[in-house]
mmCIF file of C-alpha atoms and ligand atoms in Angstrom:
data_model
loop_
_atom_site.group_PDB
_atom_site.id
_atom_site.type_symbol
_atom_site.label_atom_id
_atom_site.label_comp_id
_atom_site.label_asym_id
_atom_site.label_seq_id
_atom_site.Cartn_x
_atom_site.Cartn_y
_atom_site.Cartn_z
ATOM 1 C CA MET A 1 206.564 83.866 74.913
ATOM 2 C CA VAL A 2 209.421 85.018 77.168
ATOM 3 C CA ALA A 3 212.763 85.335 75.329
ATOM 4 C CA ILE A 4 215.665 83.714 77.167
ATOM 5 C CA PRO A 5 218.869 85.779 76.718
ATOM 6 C CA ASN A 6 221.724 83.957 74.948
ATOM 7 C CA GLU A 7 224.119 85.265 77.585
ATOM 8 C CA LEU A 8 222.180 83.382 80.263
ATOM 9 C CA ILE A 9 222.114 80.178 78.191
ATOM 10 C CA GLU A 10 225.900 80.383 77.797
ATOM 11 C CA LEU A 11 226.457 81.102 81.499
ATOM 12 C CA LEU A 12 224.334 78.086 82.446
ATOM 13 C CA SER A 13 225.949 75.671 79.969
ATOM 14 C CA GLU A 14 229.429 76.700 81.203
ATOM 15 C CA ALA A 15 228.562 77.012 84.907
ATOM 16 C CA ASN A 16 230.613 75.027 87.376
ATOM 17 C CA HIS A 17 228.336 75.566 90.408
ATOM 18 C CA VAL A 18 224.655 76.555 90.063
ATOM 19 C CA ALA A 19 222.635 77.449 93.192
ATOM 20 C CA VAL A 20 218.845 77.680 93.175
ATOM 21 C CA LEU A 21 216.396 79.080 95.745
ATOM 22 C CA THR A 22 212.775 78.058 95.223
ATOM 23 C CA GLY A 23 209.545 79.276 96.807
ATOM 24 C CA ALA A 24 205.889 78.305 96.660
ATOM 25 C CA GLY A 25 205.571 79.530 93.051
ATOM 26 C CA ILE A 26 207.477 76.507 91.718
ATOM 27 C CA SER A 27 204.725 74.249 93.083
ATOM 28 C CA ALA A 28 201.884 76.452 91.783
ATOM 29 C CA GLU A 29 201.640 74.532 88.489
ATOM 30 C CA SER A 30 201.317 71.306 90.492
ATOM 31 C CA GLY A 31 198.110 72.721 91.967
ATOM 32 C CA VAL A 32 199.521 73.719 95.376
ATOM 33 C CA PRO A 33 198.228 77.222 96.241
ATOM 34 C CA THR A 34 201.162 79.572 96.869
ATOM 35 C CA PHE A 35 201.687 80.683 100.428
ATOM 36 C CA ARG A 36 200.219 84.144 99.967
ATOM 37 C CA GLU A 37 197.551 83.334 97.405
ATOM 38 C CA ALA A 38 194.068 83.419 98.899
ATOM 39 C CA GLN A 39 193.616 80.083 100.596
ATOM 40 C CA THR A 40 190.821 77.956 99.211
ATOM 41 C CA GLY A 41 187.630 76.699 100.813
ATOM 42 C CA LEU A 42 187.547 76.172 104.565
ATOM 43 C CA TRP A 43 190.876 77.934 105.044
ATOM 44 C CA SER A 44 190.092 81.035 102.973
ATOM 45 C CA ARG A 45 189.240 83.024 106.112
ATOM 46 C CA TYR A 46 192.651 82.383 107.684
ATOM 47 C CA ASP A 47 195.910 84.244 106.979
ATOM 48 C CA PRO A 48 198.706 81.654 106.661
ATOM 49 C CA GLU A 49 201.113 83.971 108.445
ATOM 50 C CA GLN A 50 198.782 83.953 111.449
ATOM 51 C CA LEU A 51 198.486 80.172 111.435
ATOM 52 C CA ALA A 52 202.177 79.305 110.828
ATOM 53 C CA THR A 53 203.326 80.449 114.300
ATOM 54 C CA PRO A 54 204.036 78.724 117.637
ATOM 55 C CA GLU A 55 201.542 81.115 119.263
ATOM 56 C CA ALA A 56 198.735 79.968 116.965
ATOM 57 C CA PHE A 57 199.609 76.350 117.761
ATOM 58 C CA ALA A 58 199.706 77.031 121.518
ATOM 59 C CA ASN A 59 196.360 78.877 121.334
ATOM 60 C CA ASN A 60 194.581 76.389 119.108
ATOM 61 C CA PRO A 61 196.615 73.223 118.461
ATOM 62 C CA ARG A 62 193.658 71.410 116.845
ATOM 63 C CA LEU A 63 193.071 74.213 114.273
ATOM 64 C CA VAL A 64 196.728 74.445 113.295
ATOM 65 C CA TRP A 65 197.111 70.655 113.184
ATOM 66 C CA GLU A 66 194.045 70.336 110.928
ATOM 67 C CA TRP A 67 195.372 73.062 108.604
ATOM 68 C CA TYR A 68 198.575 71.065 108.125
ATOM 69 C CA ASP A 69 196.583 67.847 107.724
ATOM 70 C CA TRP A 70 194.656 69.528 104.898
ATOM 71 C CA ARG A 71 197.914 70.724 103.291
ATOM 72 C CA ARG A 72 199.589 67.297 103.733
ATOM 73 C CA GLN A 73 196.675 65.611 101.977
ATOM 74 C CA LEU A 74 196.699 68.239 99.216
ATOM 75 C CA VAL A 75 200.435 67.818 98.657
ATOM 76 C CA SER A 76 200.291 64.021 98.633
ATOM 77 C CA SER A 77 197.500 64.199 96.003
ATOM 78 C CA VAL A 78 199.500 66.321 93.495
ATOM 79 C CA GLU A 79 202.551 65.562 91.331
ATOM 80 C CA PRO A 80 205.781 67.493 90.792
ATOM 81 C CA ASN A 81 205.549 69.674 87.671
ATOM 82 C CA THR A 82 207.891 70.299 84.725
ATOM 83 C CA ALA A 83 209.732 72.978 86.726
ATOM 84 C CA HIS A 84 210.716 70.495 89.473
ATOM 85 C CA TYR A 85 211.834 67.989 86.818
ATOM 86 C CA ALA A 86 213.802 70.631 84.901
ATOM 87 C CA LEU A 87 215.811 71.396 88.069
ATOM 88 C CA ALA A 88 216.520 67.680 88.558
ATOM 89 C CA GLU A 89 217.736 67.594 84.920
ATOM 90 C CA MET A 90 219.857 70.734 85.444
ATOM 91 C CA ALA A 91 221.489 69.112 88.484
ATOM 92 C CA ALA A 92 222.518 66.186 86.294
ATOM 93 C CA ARG A 93 224.109 68.531 83.751
ATOM 94 C CA VAL A 94 226.262 70.818 85.912
ATOM 95 C CA PRO A 95 229.323 69.766 87.927
ATOM 96 C CA LYS A 96 227.936 71.194 91.189
ATOM 97 C CA PHE A 97 224.282 72.012 91.955
ATOM 98 C CA THR A 98 222.786 73.302 95.226
ATOM 99 C CA LEU A 99 218.989 73.274 95.559
ATOM 100 C CA ILE A 100 217.647 75.391 98.414
ATOM 101 C CA THR A 101 213.905 75.487 99.023
ATOM 102 C CA GLN A 102 211.562 77.442 101.282
ATOM 103 C CA ASN A 103 208.827 74.977 100.404
ATOM 104 C CA VAL A 104 207.677 72.317 102.828
ATOM 105 C CA ASP A 105 205.867 70.166 100.236
ATOM 106 C CA GLY A 106 208.655 67.668 99.405
ATOM 107 C CA LEU A 107 207.921 67.937 95.651
ATOM 108 C CA HIS A 108 211.585 68.502 94.698
ATOM 109 C CA GLN A 109 212.501 65.147 96.261
ATOM 110 C CA ARG A 110 209.584 63.461 94.485
ATOM 111 C CA ALA A 111 210.896 64.874 91.187
ATOM 112 C CA GLY A 112 214.231 63.159 91.814
ATOM 113 C CA SER A 113 216.276 65.985 93.346
ATOM 114 C CA ASP A 114 218.535 64.875 96.171
ATOM 115 C CA GLY A 115 220.506 66.811 98.764
ATOM 116 C CA VAL A 116 217.678 69.358 98.894
ATOM 117 C CA ILE A 117 218.299 72.050 101.530
ATOM 118 C CA GLU A 118 214.902 72.541 103.225
ATOM 119 C CA LEU A 119 215.145 75.909 104.970
ATOM 120 C CA HIS A 120 211.623 75.709 106.412
ATOM 121 C CA GLY A 121 211.313 71.965 107.091
ATOM 122 C CA ASN A 122 208.824 69.569 105.566
ATOM 123 C CA ILE A 123 205.149 68.965 106.383
ATOM 124 C CA VAL A 124 205.588 65.233 105.744
ATOM 125 C CA ARG A 125 207.716 65.015 108.924
ATOM 126 C CA THR A 126 206.085 65.353 112.374
ATOM 127 C CA LYS A 127 207.887 66.149 115.627
ATOM 128 C CA CYS A 128 207.056 66.723 119.289
ATOM 129 C CA PHE A 129 206.467 70.358 120.252
ATOM 130 C CA ASP A 130 208.147 69.727 123.633
ATOM 131 C CA CYS A 131 210.990 67.219 123.245
ATOM 132 C CA GLY A 132 211.542 67.659 119.498
ATOM 133 C CA ARG A 133 211.674 63.926 118.754
ATOM 134 C CA ILE A 134 210.470 62.961 115.274
ATOM 135 C CA ALA A 135 207.273 60.836 115.346
ATOM 136 C CA TYR A 136 207.192 58.054 112.739
ATOM 137 C CA ASN A 137 203.845 56.494 113.611
ATOM 138 C CA VAL A 138 201.542 59.521 113.556
ATOM 139 C CA GLN A 139 198.637 57.781 111.803
ATOM 140 C CA GLU A 140 198.666 54.972 114.391
ATOM 141 C CA LEU A 141 198.965 57.421 117.309
ATOM 142 C CA GLN A 142 196.068 59.458 115.908
ATOM 143 C CA GLU A 143 193.875 56.384 115.429
ATOM 144 C CA THR A 144 194.583 54.742 118.778
ATOM 145 C CA SER A 145 194.417 57.907 120.887
ATOM 146 C CA GLY A 146 191.762 59.755 118.907
ATOM 147 C CA GLN A 147 193.551 62.898 120.092
ATOM 148 C CA VAL A 148 193.960 65.867 117.698
ATOM 149 C CA PRO A 149 196.835 66.726 117.634
ATOM 150 C CA PRO A 150 198.178 63.322 118.761
ATOM 151 C CA ARG A 151 200.675 63.267 121.598
ATOM 152 C CA CYS A 152 204.333 62.258 121.755
ATOM 153 C CA GLU A 153 204.802 58.678 122.928
ATOM 154 C CA TYR A 154 207.941 59.687 124.863
ATOM 155 C CA CYS A 155 206.875 62.773 126.778
ATOM 156 C CA ALA A 156 203.162 63.160 125.961
ATOM 157 C CA GLY A 157 203.890 66.575 124.407
ATOM 158 C CA LEU A 158 201.754 67.755 121.497
ATOM 159 C CA LEU A 159 202.915 66.626 118.041
ATOM 160 C CA ARG A 160 203.403 69.327 115.375
ATOM 161 C CA PRO A 161 204.581 69.500 111.767
ATOM 162 C CA ASP A 162 208.378 69.593 111.435
ATOM 163 C CA VAL A 163 208.333 73.033 109.778
ATOM 164 C CA VAL A 164 209.855 76.383 110.764
ATOM 165 C CA TRP A 165 207.125 78.767 111.915
ATOM 166 C CA PHE A 166 207.358 82.567 111.887
ATOM 167 C CA GLY A 167 209.439 83.673 114.837
ATOM 168 C CA GLU A 168 211.283 80.313 114.913
ATOM 169 C CA THR A 169 214.903 80.016 113.839
ATOM 170 C CA LEU A 170 215.857 78.075 110.737
ATOM 171 C CA PRO A 171 217.965 74.899 111.033
ATOM 172 C CA ALA A 172 221.477 76.358 111.391
ATOM 173 C CA ASP A 173 223.205 73.750 109.210
ATOM 174 C CA ALA A 174 220.712 74.200 106.359
ATOM 175 C CA LEU A 175 220.997 77.987 106.518
ATOM 176 C CA ASN A 176 224.807 77.932 106.626
ATOM 177 C CA ARG A 177 224.995 75.618 103.612
ATOM 178 C CA ALA A 178 222.543 77.868 101.771
ATOM 179 C CA TYR A 179 224.571 81.006 102.552
ATOM 180 C CA ASP A 180 227.750 79.224 101.525
ATOM 181 C CA ALA A 181 226.292 78.165 98.160
ATOM 182 C CA SER A 182 224.802 81.614 97.462
ATOM 183 C CA ARG A 183 228.243 83.199 97.942
ATOM 184 C CA ASN A 184 230.338 80.611 96.107
ATOM 185 C CA CYS A 185 228.247 79.564 93.117
ATOM 186 C CA ASP A 186 228.774 81.094 89.688
ATOM 187 C CA LEU A 187 225.107 81.375 88.775
ATOM 188 C CA PHE A 188 222.161 81.888 91.194
ATOM 189 C CA PHE A 189 218.444 81.374 90.444
ATOM 190 C CA SER A 190 215.568 82.733 92.558
ATOM 191 C CA ILE A 191 212.475 80.845 91.387
ATOM 192 C CA GLY A 192 208.827 81.302 92.435
ATOM 193 C CA THR A 193 209.401 83.341 95.554
ATOM 194 C CA SER A 194 207.972 86.730 96.521
ATOM 195 C CA GLY A 195 211.213 87.510 98.354
ATOM 196 C CA LEU A 196 209.329 88.610 101.485
ATOM 197 C CA VAL A 197 210.431 86.036 104.046
ATOM 198 C CA TYR A 198 213.788 86.349 105.801
ATOM 199 C CA PRO A 199 216.425 85.077 106.135
ATOM 200 C CA ALA A 200 215.707 83.069 102.910
ATOM 201 C CA ALA A 201 215.069 86.264 100.938
ATOM 202 C CA SER A 202 218.597 87.465 101.726
ATOM 203 C CA LEU A 203 220.160 84.642 99.677
ATOM 204 C CA PRO A 204 219.796 86.271 96.235
ATOM 205 C CA ALA A 205 221.230 89.486 97.709
ATOM 206 C CA GLN A 206 224.194 87.431 99.012
ATOM 207 C CA ALA A 207 224.888 86.204 95.464
ATOM 208 C CA LEU A 208 224.548 89.716 94.030
ATOM 209 C CA SER A 209 226.935 91.066 96.695
ATOM 210 C CA GLN A 210 229.571 88.695 95.268
ATOM 211 C CA ASN A 211 228.799 89.876 91.704
ATOM 212 C CA ILE A 212 227.363 86.453 90.888
ATOM 213 C CA PRO A 213 224.882 86.645 87.960
ATOM 214 C CA THR A 214 221.410 86.177 89.515
ATOM 215 C CA VAL A 215 218.229 85.158 87.694
ATOM 216 C CA GLU A 216 214.653 85.709 88.861
ATOM 217 C CA VAL A 217 212.002 83.346 87.437
ATOM 218 C CA ASN A 218 208.576 84.721 88.370
ATOM 219 C CA PRO A 219 205.543 85.995 86.403
ATOM 220 C CA GLN A 220 205.339 88.884 88.905
ATOM 221 C CA SER A 221 208.014 91.345 89.953
ATOM 222 C CA THR A 222 209.365 91.195 93.502
ATOM 223 C CA PRO A 223 211.323 93.584 95.785
ATOM 224 C CA LEU A 224 214.490 92.006 94.370
ATOM 225 C CA SER A 225 213.600 92.327 90.654
ATOM 226 C CA GLY A 226 215.425 95.648 90.278
ATOM 227 C CA ALA A 227 218.740 94.170 91.374
ATOM 228 C CA MET A 228 218.584 90.976 89.307
ATOM 229 C CA THR A 229 220.998 90.307 86.439
ATOM 230 C CA PHE A 230 218.332 88.460 84.438
ATOM 231 C CA ILE A 231 214.527 88.399 84.748
ATOM 232 C CA LEU A 232 212.504 85.554 83.206
ATOM 233 C CA ALA A 233 209.002 86.959 83.699
ATOM 234 C CA GLY A 234 206.857 83.880 83.257
ATOM 235 C CA PRO A 235 205.827 80.553 84.787
ATOM 236 C CA ALA A 236 208.661 78.294 85.953
ATOM 237 C CA GLY A 237 206.900 75.246 84.484
ATOM 238 C CA GLU A 238 207.361 76.709 80.992
ATOM 239 C CA LEU A 239 210.631 78.624 81.328
ATOM 240 C CA LEU A 240 212.836 76.112 83.142
ATOM 241 C CA PRO A 241 212.348 73.264 80.621
ATOM 242 C CA GLN A 242 213.019 75.770 77.797
ATOM 243 C CA LEU A 243 216.184 76.983 79.509
ATOM 244 C CA VAL A 244 217.480 73.428 80.057
ATOM 245 C CA ALA A 245 216.730 72.470 76.430
ATOM 246 C CA LEU A 246 218.585 75.568 75.165
ATOM 247 C CA ALA A 247 221.594 75.079 77.447
ATOM 248 C CA TRP A 248 221.970 71.356 76.709
ATOM 249 C CA PRO A 249 220.316 70.801 73.286
ATOM 250 C CA HIS A 250 221.454 67.173 73.007
ATOM 251 C CA SER A 251 219.743 66.309 76.355
ATOM 252 C CA SER A 252 216.307 67.261 74.937
ATOM 253 C CA GLN A 253 216.838 64.840 71.994
ATOM 254 C CA GLU A 254 217.901 62.128 74.491
ATOM 255 C CA THR A 255 214.703 62.537 76.480
ATOM 256 C CA GLU A 256 212.457 62.705 73.366
HETATM 257 C C1 BV8 B 301 213.440 83.978 111.817
HETATM 258 C C2 BV8 B 301 206.939 77.097 106.824
HETATM 259 C C3 BV8 B 301 214.943 84.466 113.562
HETATM 260 C C4 BV8 B 301 205.602 76.998 107.453
HETATM 261 C C5 BV8 B 301 207.425 79.460 106.399
HETATM 262 C C6 BV8 B 301 209.038 89.794 113.653
HETATM 263 C C7 BV8 B 301 209.124 88.755 114.578
HETATM 264 C C8 BV8 B 301 209.748 87.558 114.262
HETATM 265 C C9 BV8 B 301 210.315 87.400 113.015
HETATM 266 C C10 BV8 B 301 210.218 88.435 112.111
HETATM 267 C C11 BV8 B 301 209.609 89.620 112.400
HETATM 268 N N1 BV8 B 301 209.669 90.416 111.306
HETATM 269 C C12 BV8 B 301 210.301 89.768 110.324
HETATM 270 C C13 BV8 B 301 210.646 88.577 110.817
HETATM 271 C C14 BV8 B 301 211.328 87.576 110.134
HETATM 272 C C15 BV8 B 301 210.253 86.637 109.577
HETATM 273 C C16 BV8 B 301 209.822 87.219 108.261
HETATM 274 O O1 BV8 B 301 210.607 87.231 107.339
HETATM 275 N N2 BV8 B 301 208.566 87.692 108.195
HETATM 276 C C17 BV8 B 301 208.131 88.302 106.937
HETATM 277 C C18 BV8 B 301 206.712 87.860 106.618
HETATM 278 C C19 BV8 B 301 208.258 89.813 107.089
HETATM 279 N N3 BV8 B 301 210.967 85.399 109.408
HETATM 280 C C20 BV8 B 301 210.915 84.485 110.379
HETATM 281 O O2 BV8 B 301 210.227 84.542 111.367
HETATM 282 C C21 BV8 B 301 211.854 83.307 110.143
HETATM 283 N N4 BV8 B 301 212.589 83.075 111.347
HETATM 284 O O3 BV8 B 301 213.603 85.056 111.309
HETATM 285 O O4 BV8 B 301 214.082 83.549 112.978
HETATM 286 C C22 BV8 B 301 214.088 85.343 114.429
HETATM 287 C C23 BV8 B 301 213.393 84.771 115.452
HETATM 288 C C24 BV8 B 301 212.636 85.606 116.307
HETATM 289 C C25 BV8 B 301 212.581 86.997 116.049
HETATM 290 C C26 BV8 B 301 213.255 87.546 114.960
HETATM 291 C C27 BV8 B 301 214.007 86.714 114.139
HETATM 292 C C28 BV8 B 301 211.056 82.069 109.812
HETATM 293 C C29 BV8 B 301 210.486 82.205 108.437
HETATM 294 C C30 BV8 B 301 209.921 80.857 108.013
HETATM 295 C C31 BV8 B 301 208.416 80.882 108.136
HETATM 296 N N5 BV8 B 301 207.873 79.623 107.617
HETATM 297 N N6 BV8 B 301 206.964 78.286 105.966
HETATM 298 C C32 BV8 B 301 204.527 76.695 106.462
HETATM 299 O O5 BV8 B 301 204.793 76.644 105.239
HETATM 300 O O6 BV8 B 301 203.398 76.487 106.927
HETATM 301 S S1 BV8 B 301 207.545 80.733 105.301
HETATM 302 C C33 BV8 B 301 206.424 80.583 104.053
HETATM 303 O O7 BV8 B 301 206.678 81.707 103.213
HETATM 304 C C34 BV8 B 301 206.595 79.388 103.120
HETATM 305 O O8 BV8 B 301 207.632 78.513 103.452
HETATM 306 C C35 BV8 B 301 206.951 80.031 101.797
HETATM 307 O O9 BV8 B 301 207.779 79.266 101.052
HETATM 308 C C36 BV8 B 301 207.633 81.228 102.305
HETATM 309 C C37 BV8 B 301 207.975 82.302 101.386
HETATM 310 O O10 BV8 B 301 206.862 82.550 100.580
HETATM 311 P P1 BV8 B 301 207.073 82.245 99.008
HETATM 312 O O11 BV8 B 301 207.639 80.875 98.869
HETATM 313 O O12 BV8 B 301 207.820 83.353 98.412
HETATM 314 O O13 BV8 B 301 205.592 82.159 98.513
HETATM 315 P P2 BV8 B 301 204.639 83.395 98.160
HETATM 316 O O14 BV8 B 301 203.253 82.848 98.102
HETATM 317 O O15 BV8 B 301 204.948 84.543 99.063
HETATM 318 O O16 BV8 B 301 205.094 83.832 96.696
HETATM 319 C C38 BV8 B 301 204.938 82.936 95.620
HETATM 320 C C39 BV8 B 301 205.619 83.585 94.443
HETATM 321 O O17 BV8 B 301 205.545 82.680 93.334
HETATM 322 C C40 BV8 B 301 204.954 84.884 93.988
HETATM 323 O O18 BV8 B 301 205.961 85.876 93.816
HETATM 324 C C41 BV8 B 301 204.306 84.517 92.645
HETATM 325 O O19 BV8 B 301 204.363 85.587 91.732
HETATM 326 C C42 BV8 B 301 205.207 83.402 92.179
HETATM 327 N N7 BV8 B 301 204.580 82.457 91.251
HETATM 328 C C43 BV8 B 301 203.279 82.106 91.160
HETATM 329 N N8 BV8 B 301 203.124 81.186 90.172
HETATM 330 C C44 BV8 B 301 204.366 80.960 89.653
HETATM 331 C C45 BV8 B 301 205.298 81.761 90.334
HETATM 332 N N9 BV8 B 301 206.599 81.768 90.042
HETATM 333 C C46 BV8 B 301 207.016 80.956 89.050
HETATM 334 N N10 BV8 B 301 206.194 80.143 88.355
HETATM 335 C C47 BV8 B 301 204.865 80.125 88.622
HETATM 336 N N11 BV8 B 301 204.049 79.314 87.913
HETATM 337 ZN ZN1 ZN B 302 208.036 64.547 123.210
#
């Protein structure tokens, strides 16, 4: 049982603006393998960092497309977990809440969070590799053309998942809003991320540079653990509901 410091509970219950960065670990308890965990089955022989690149897609569009198809089906077959729901509850309790995610699984939105800042895009959305237009009828295109990946109906370019691959720049607006929140909030959480991928991993350091209390929620330690104000060394699915119940005791009775 991980003890949650009273000082953190007080900071959260009095916070005016809470900012949260999440990574693949928050979806682990939903059954979505984390990005760096050994991939299961067919994909176990591939390194995600080698597949999630424009070069991999250019070299073998079918392989990369099928990897994302597998992940899309996996994600659509799981449910958000208690950690996603606890963040949606927290957002309802604080005056200002900014949720920033590196995840591409859309589970925060399915748990009721809105205004989610998706730094790395979302595998549910598909766009054209060449003209960048979003494709809304992928299933139909795939069935009628039989092509894998299907092609853009405007320019016949290859369709790809609307995610940010390694070596690609993050959506500028999303990144600016994330930086802004990490520097202006009064409490920052880094949840379920190994802190290896930049520029997302620089967000907790941004908060710390402004002397904003910063909390890491992760069963493992990360390169940032040493600098954190608070460490909750356990699974987000257990710790976040506990934290919310302690910060807003009446809300837990309401939901019982
Ligand atoms: C960029 C979308 C400017 C796709 C992802 C050389 C050339 C080019 C770039 C670079 C370079 N060297 C470095 C870079 C920058 C590079 C980078 O940071 N590389 C790293 C690996 C060194 N970054 C980029 O390329 C970014 N773009 O910099 O553009 C530029 C351009 C050209 C040249 C230079 C710069 C783009 C990065 C975005 C990549 N896309 N995803 C897809 O998903 O398919 S990143 C990918 O990693 C996922 O989005 C994932 O979210 C993200 C981060 O991983 P984590 O979320 O942290 O997941 P991980 O598995 O690592 O860790 C899970 C954690 O959860 C663990 O700590 C575990 O302990 C914990 N956990 C487990 N269970 C639980 C839990 N925690 C809580 N509760 C639990 N139950
Ligand atoms: Zn196109």
